[in-house]
Amino acid sequence: MNHPVDMPALHVNLRDDGFAFVTAPIMRTLLHGEALDDWAAFADSWNDLSPDTYLAASGRHRRRRYATFAAEREGEIRRQPAQPHFQSRSYNHLQGDIQRWFDPILPSVSDGASLRRILDFCRDFFGSLAPATTHWHIETHQFRIEARRGEDGEPTPEGVHRDGVDYVLVLLIDRQNIASGTTTIHAPDHGVLGSFTLAQPLDAALVDDARVFHGVTAVTPIDPDKPAHRDVLVVTFRGVPGD
């Protein structure tokens, strides 16, 4: 797979294939790495996530925080009041058709330079692919998937799926002492279109959610006697009718 090195190439990649894998050095350039001046604190905030209690017995393997934002084509991206995360059962057979309330992303994170730069990039990039869209509903998820001896962590317990949005960014924040966690991209007939592993902080997947499905294989600890986790930021964009 070719790795896009600039925005036009990345646009073509997403239009042609429905997804793109972007390596950390390229993603850092696209995000203007000097703008990520609070990155250390941003990444450290994954140490303060709450258990995902909606996963029943598996909830101990996933921690998260959640926030929503609203954006127009230009201007400030505005954080929205607390609200539940909702997916229909047609997109999430495990947890669909229920309102899921998660602990909110902390203000210090949502107002920080790193998250704001990531959201700005997504708005500009996804907006250029959908020039007719003037208003966006944005959902942001901090995820930590944990693995222990005899207990694999499941980044996507619902399996290969779509999120029911327009576009998705999955950005690796950190991975410690884990093996696997391979992202797979699938056509609507479930044929495999590609696979890759987010291995370095800032490795990223960009997905056209209306066109392709995605999933991530379970993660296992390399050394079962040490903590093991995979931290990602997931940002979804869904166009909404304007005024």
Short mmCIF file of C-alpha atoms in Angstrom, two decimals:
data_model
loop_
_atom_site.label_atom_id
_atom_site.label_comp_id
_atom_site.label_asym_id
_atom_site.label_seq_id
_atom_site.Cartn_x
_atom_site.Cartn_y
_atom_site.Cartn_z
CA MET A 1 0.00 0.00 0.00
CA ASN A 2 1.27 3.46 -0.82
CA HIS A 3 1.55 5.79 2.14
CA PRO A 4 0.32 9.28 1.20
CA VAL A 5 2.81 12.05 1.87
CA ASP A 6 0.58 15.09 1.37
CA MET A 7 -3.05 16.12 1.56
CA PRO A 8 -3.89 15.71 -2.16
CA ALA A 9 -2.40 12.21 -2.19
CA LEU A 10 -4.29 11.37 0.98
CA HIS A 11 -7.55 12.59 -0.58
CA VAL A 12 -6.99 10.35 -3.60
CA ASN A 13 -6.14 7.40 -1.39
CA LEU A 14 -9.34 7.75 0.63
CA ARG A 15 -11.50 8.33 -2.46
CA ASP A 16 -10.02 5.35 -4.32
CA ASP A 17 -9.83 2.84 -1.48
CA GLY A 18 -12.21 4.10 1.21
CA PHE A 19 -9.39 4.17 3.77
CA ALA A 20 -5.80 5.23 4.31
CA PHE A 21 -3.05 4.18 6.70
CA VAL A 22 -0.83 7.13 7.62
CA THR A 23 2.48 6.54 9.36
CA ALA A 24 3.48 8.61 12.38
CA PRO A 25 6.10 10.81 10.64
CA ILE A 26 3.61 11.79 7.93
CA MET A 27 0.81 12.33 10.43
CA ARG A 28 3.06 14.53 12.53
CA THR A 29 3.75 16.66 9.46
CA LEU A 30 0.06 16.89 8.61
CA LEU A 31 -0.76 17.88 12.19
CA HIS A 32 2.09 20.41 12.29
CA GLY A 33 3.82 18.60 15.11
CA GLU A 34 5.03 21.83 16.72
CA ALA A 35 1.36 22.60 17.46
CA LEU A 36 1.12 19.51 19.67
CA ASP A 37 2.94 21.25 22.49
CA ASP A 38 0.89 19.58 25.23
CA TRP A 39 1.30 16.08 23.79
CA ALA A 40 2.92 14.61 26.92
CA ALA A 41 0.00 15.69 29.12
CA PHE A 42 -2.48 14.71 26.40
CA ALA A 43 -1.09 11.17 26.21
CA ASP A 44 -0.86 10.93 30.00
CA SER A 45 -4.61 11.64 30.27
CA TRP A 46 -5.25 8.06 29.07
CA ASN A 47 -4.14 7.00 32.56
CA ASP A 48 -7.32 8.59 33.93
CA LEU A 49 -10.06 6.80 31.98
CA SER A 50 -13.07 5.05 33.50
CA PRO A 51 -14.18 1.44 32.90
CA ASP A 52 -16.65 0.93 30.07
CA THR A 53 -19.44 -0.63 32.16
CA TYR A 54 -21.65 -1.30 29.13
CA LEU A 55 -19.45 -4.21 28.10
CA ALA A 56 -20.75 -6.38 30.94
CA ALA A 57 -18.14 -9.02 31.83
CA SER A 58 -15.73 -7.64 29.23
CA GLY A 59 -15.95 -4.08 30.54
CA ARG A 60 -12.83 -4.48 32.61
CA HIS A 61 -10.83 -4.64 29.39
CA ARG A 62 -11.90 -1.26 28.04
CA ARG A 63 -11.67 2.20 29.56
CA ARG A 64 -12.90 5.39 27.93
CA ARG A 65 -13.97 9.02 28.07
CA TYR A 66 -16.23 10.75 25.57
CA ALA A 67 -17.17 14.21 24.30
CA THR A 68 -19.07 15.73 21.38
CA PHE A 69 -18.35 18.84 19.37
CA ALA A 70 -20.06 20.85 16.66
CA ALA A 71 -18.34 22.56 13.74
CA GLU A 72 -19.08 24.50 10.60
CA ARG A 73 -16.84 24.62 7.55
CA GLU A 74 -14.91 27.45 9.22
CA GLY A 75 -14.70 28.97 12.65
CA GLU A 76 -14.45 27.60 16.16
CA ILE A 77 -15.10 23.93 16.89
CA ARG A 78 -17.43 24.07 19.88
CA ARG A 79 -17.72 21.49 22.64
CA GLN A 80 -21.34 20.44 23.20
CA PRO A 81 -23.18 19.73 26.48
CA ALA A 82 -22.86 16.20 27.84
CA GLN A 83 -24.93 13.69 25.89
CA PRO A 84 -25.05 9.92 25.44
CA HIS A 85 -23.33 7.96 22.72
CA PHE A 86 -25.93 6.18 20.59
CA GLN A 87 -25.65 3.66 17.75
CA SER A 88 -28.45 1.68 16.19
CA ARG A 89 -28.37 -2.09 16.47
CA SER A 90 -27.77 -2.28 12.73
CA TYR A 91 -24.30 -0.82 13.36
CA ASN A 92 -23.57 -2.30 16.79
CA HIS A 93 -25.27 -5.60 17.51
CA LEU A 94 -23.78 -5.77 21.02
CA GLN A 95 -24.68 -2.33 22.32
CA GLY A 96 -27.02 -0.81 19.75
CA ASP A 97 -30.31 0.96 20.45
CA ILE A 98 -29.25 2.10 23.91
CA GLN A 99 -28.04 5.43 25.21
CA ARG A 100 -24.57 4.97 26.63
CA TRP A 101 -23.35 7.62 29.06
CA PHE A 102 -19.59 7.75 29.55
CA ASP A 103 -17.47 9.93 31.79
CA PRO A 104 -16.62 13.11 29.89
CA ILE A 105 -13.28 13.99 28.40
CA LEU A 106 -11.68 16.38 30.85
CA PRO A 107 -11.73 20.10 29.96
CA SER A 108 -7.95 20.26 30.15
CA VAL A 109 -7.86 17.67 27.36
CA SER A 110 -10.70 18.97 25.21
CA ASP A 111 -9.35 22.53 25.38
CA GLY A 112 -5.73 21.51 24.94
CA ALA A 113 -3.57 22.17 21.90
CA SER A 114 -3.24 18.54 20.78
CA LEU A 115 -6.91 17.66 20.63
CA ARG A 116 -7.82 21.01 19.09
CA ARG A 117 -5.20 20.58 16.36
CA ILE A 118 -6.43 17.04 15.64
CA LEU A 119 -10.03 18.24 15.36
CA ASP A 120 -9.01 21.13 13.10
CA PHE A 121 -7.14 18.72 10.83
CA CYS A 122 -10.12 16.38 10.64
CA ARG A 123 -12.55 19.22 9.90
CA ASP A 124 -10.34 20.53 7.09
CA PHE A 125 -9.54 17.11 5.64
CA PHE A 126 -12.99 15.54 5.82
CA GLY A 127 -14.59 18.83 4.83
CA SER A 128 -12.56 18.89 1.61
CA LEU A 129 -13.96 15.45 0.76
CA ALA A 130 -17.53 16.63 1.40
CA PRO A 131 -17.67 20.24 0.17
CA ALA A 132 -21.47 20.32 0.34
CA THR A 133 -21.43 19.63 4.09
CA THR A 134 -21.50 22.82 6.13
CA HIS A 135 -22.26 21.44 9.62
CA TRP A 136 -20.60 18.53 11.41
CA HIS A 137 -21.46 16.50 14.50
CA ILE A 138 -18.17 15.29 15.98
CA GLU A 139 -17.71 12.53 18.54
CA THR A 140 -14.41 11.94 20.30
CA HIS A 141 -13.51 8.80 22.24
CA GLN A 142 -10.48 8.15 24.40
CA PHE A 143 -10.05 4.35 24.50
CA ARG A 144 -7.69 2.17 26.51
CA ILE A 145 -7.83 -1.57 25.78
CA GLU A 146 -6.14 -3.67 28.45
CA ALA A 147 -4.80 -7.22 28.21
CA ARG A 148 -3.78 -9.60 30.99
CA ARG A 149 -2.59 -13.15 31.40
CA GLY A 150 -5.27 -15.34 29.84
CA GLU A 151 -7.46 -12.30 29.10
CA ASP A 152 -7.07 -10.79 25.65
CA GLY A 153 -8.21 -7.21 25.11
CA GLU A 154 -10.78 -6.61 22.36
CA PRO A 155 -10.58 -3.20 20.68
CA THR A 156 -13.72 -3.98 18.64
CA PRO A 157 -15.79 -6.54 20.57
CA GLU A 158 -18.64 -6.03 18.08
CA GLY A 159 -16.39 -7.42 15.34
CA VAL A 160 -16.00 -5.98 11.86
CA HIS A 161 -18.40 -3.06 11.71
CA ARG A 162 -19.30 0.42 10.57
CA ASP A 163 -19.85 3.28 13.01
CA GLY A 164 -22.83 4.86 11.25
CA VAL A 165 -21.04 8.14 10.52
CA ASP A 166 -19.36 9.69 7.49
CA TYR A 167 -15.67 9.61 8.39
CA VAL A 168 -13.46 8.17 11.12
CA LEU A 169 -9.97 8.92 12.39
CA VAL A 170 -8.24 6.35 14.60
CA LEU A 171 -5.03 7.76 16.05
CA LEU A 172 -2.61 5.69 18.12
CA ILE A 173 -1.57 7.38 21.34
CA ASP A 174 0.43 4.58 22.95
CA ARG A 175 0.84 0.83 23.09
CA GLN A 176 2.71 -0.95 25.83
CA ASN A 177 3.63 -4.64 26.10
CA ILE A 178 1.06 -5.85 23.56
CA ALA A 179 1.10 -7.98 20.44
CA SER A 180 -1.36 -7.86 17.55
CA GLY A 181 -4.07 -5.21 17.41
CA THR A 182 -4.14 -5.35 13.62
CA THR A 183 -6.66 -3.13 11.87
CA THR A 184 -8.53 -4.78 8.99
CA ILE A 185 -10.60 -3.00 6.36
CA HIS A 186 -13.44 -4.80 4.60
CA ALA A 187 -15.72 -4.26 1.63
CA PRO A 188 -19.51 -4.47 2.12
CA ASP A 189 -19.32 -8.14 1.07
CA HIS A 190 -16.73 -8.54 3.90
CA GLY A 191 -13.84 -9.18 1.53
CA VAL A 192 -10.59 -7.89 3.02
CA LEU A 193 -9.37 -4.69 1.37
CA GLY A 194 -6.31 -4.12 3.54
CA SER A 195 -4.71 -4.54 6.94
CA PHE A 196 -2.11 -2.72 9.00
CA THR A 197 -1.03 -2.30 12.61
CA LEU A 198 -0.91 1.03 14.40
CA ALA A 199 2.44 0.60 16.09
CA GLN A 200 3.91 4.05 16.79
CA PRO A 201 2.28 7.04 18.49
CA LEU A 202 0.56 9.12 15.78
CA ASP A 203 0.14 6.19 13.38
CA ALA A 204 -3.36 6.72 12.05
CA ALA A 205 -6.22 5.19 10.08
CA LEU A 206 -8.61 7.38 8.10
CA VAL A 207 -11.83 5.65 7.09
CA ASP A 208 -14.76 6.49 4.81
CA ASP A 209 -17.34 4.83 7.04
CA ALA A 210 -20.10 4.90 4.43
CA ARG A 211 -18.03 2.75 2.07
CA VAL A 212 -16.03 0.27 4.14
CA PHE A 213 -16.15 -1.75 7.35
CA HIS A 214 -13.32 -1.97 9.87
CA GLY A 215 -12.24 -4.07 12.83
CA VAL A 216 -9.22 -4.65 15.07
CA THR A 217 -7.87 -7.99 16.22
CA ALA A 218 -7.54 -8.77 19.93
CA VAL A 219 -4.40 -7.69 21.77
CA THR A 220 -2.38 -9.98 24.00
CA PRO A 221 0.35 -9.16 26.55
CA ILE A 222 3.89 -9.89 25.44
CA ASP A 223 4.93 -10.30 29.07
CA PRO A 224 1.84 -11.44 31.00
CA ASP A 225 3.37 -10.30 34.28
CA LYS A 226 3.47 -6.64 33.22
CA PRO A 227 0.72 -4.11 32.42
CA ALA A 228 -0.36 -4.17 28.77
CA HIS A 229 -2.57 -1.71 26.94
CA ARG A 230 -3.43 -0.05 23.61
CA ASP A 231 -4.45 3.64 23.74
CA VAL A 232 -6.23 5.28 20.81
CA LEU A 233 -8.18 8.42 20.07
CA VAL A 234 -11.20 7.84 17.81
CA VAL A 235 -12.81 10.86 16.16
CA THR A 236 -15.96 10.52 14.04
CA PHE A 237 -17.52 13.14 11.76
CA ARG A 238 -21.15 13.06 10.63
CA GLY A 239 -22.65 15.72 8.46
CA VAL A 240 -25.88 17.30 9.74
CA PRO A 241 -28.35 19.58 7.95
CA GLY A 242 -27.48 23.25 8.20
CA ASP A 243 -29.77 26.18 8.91
#
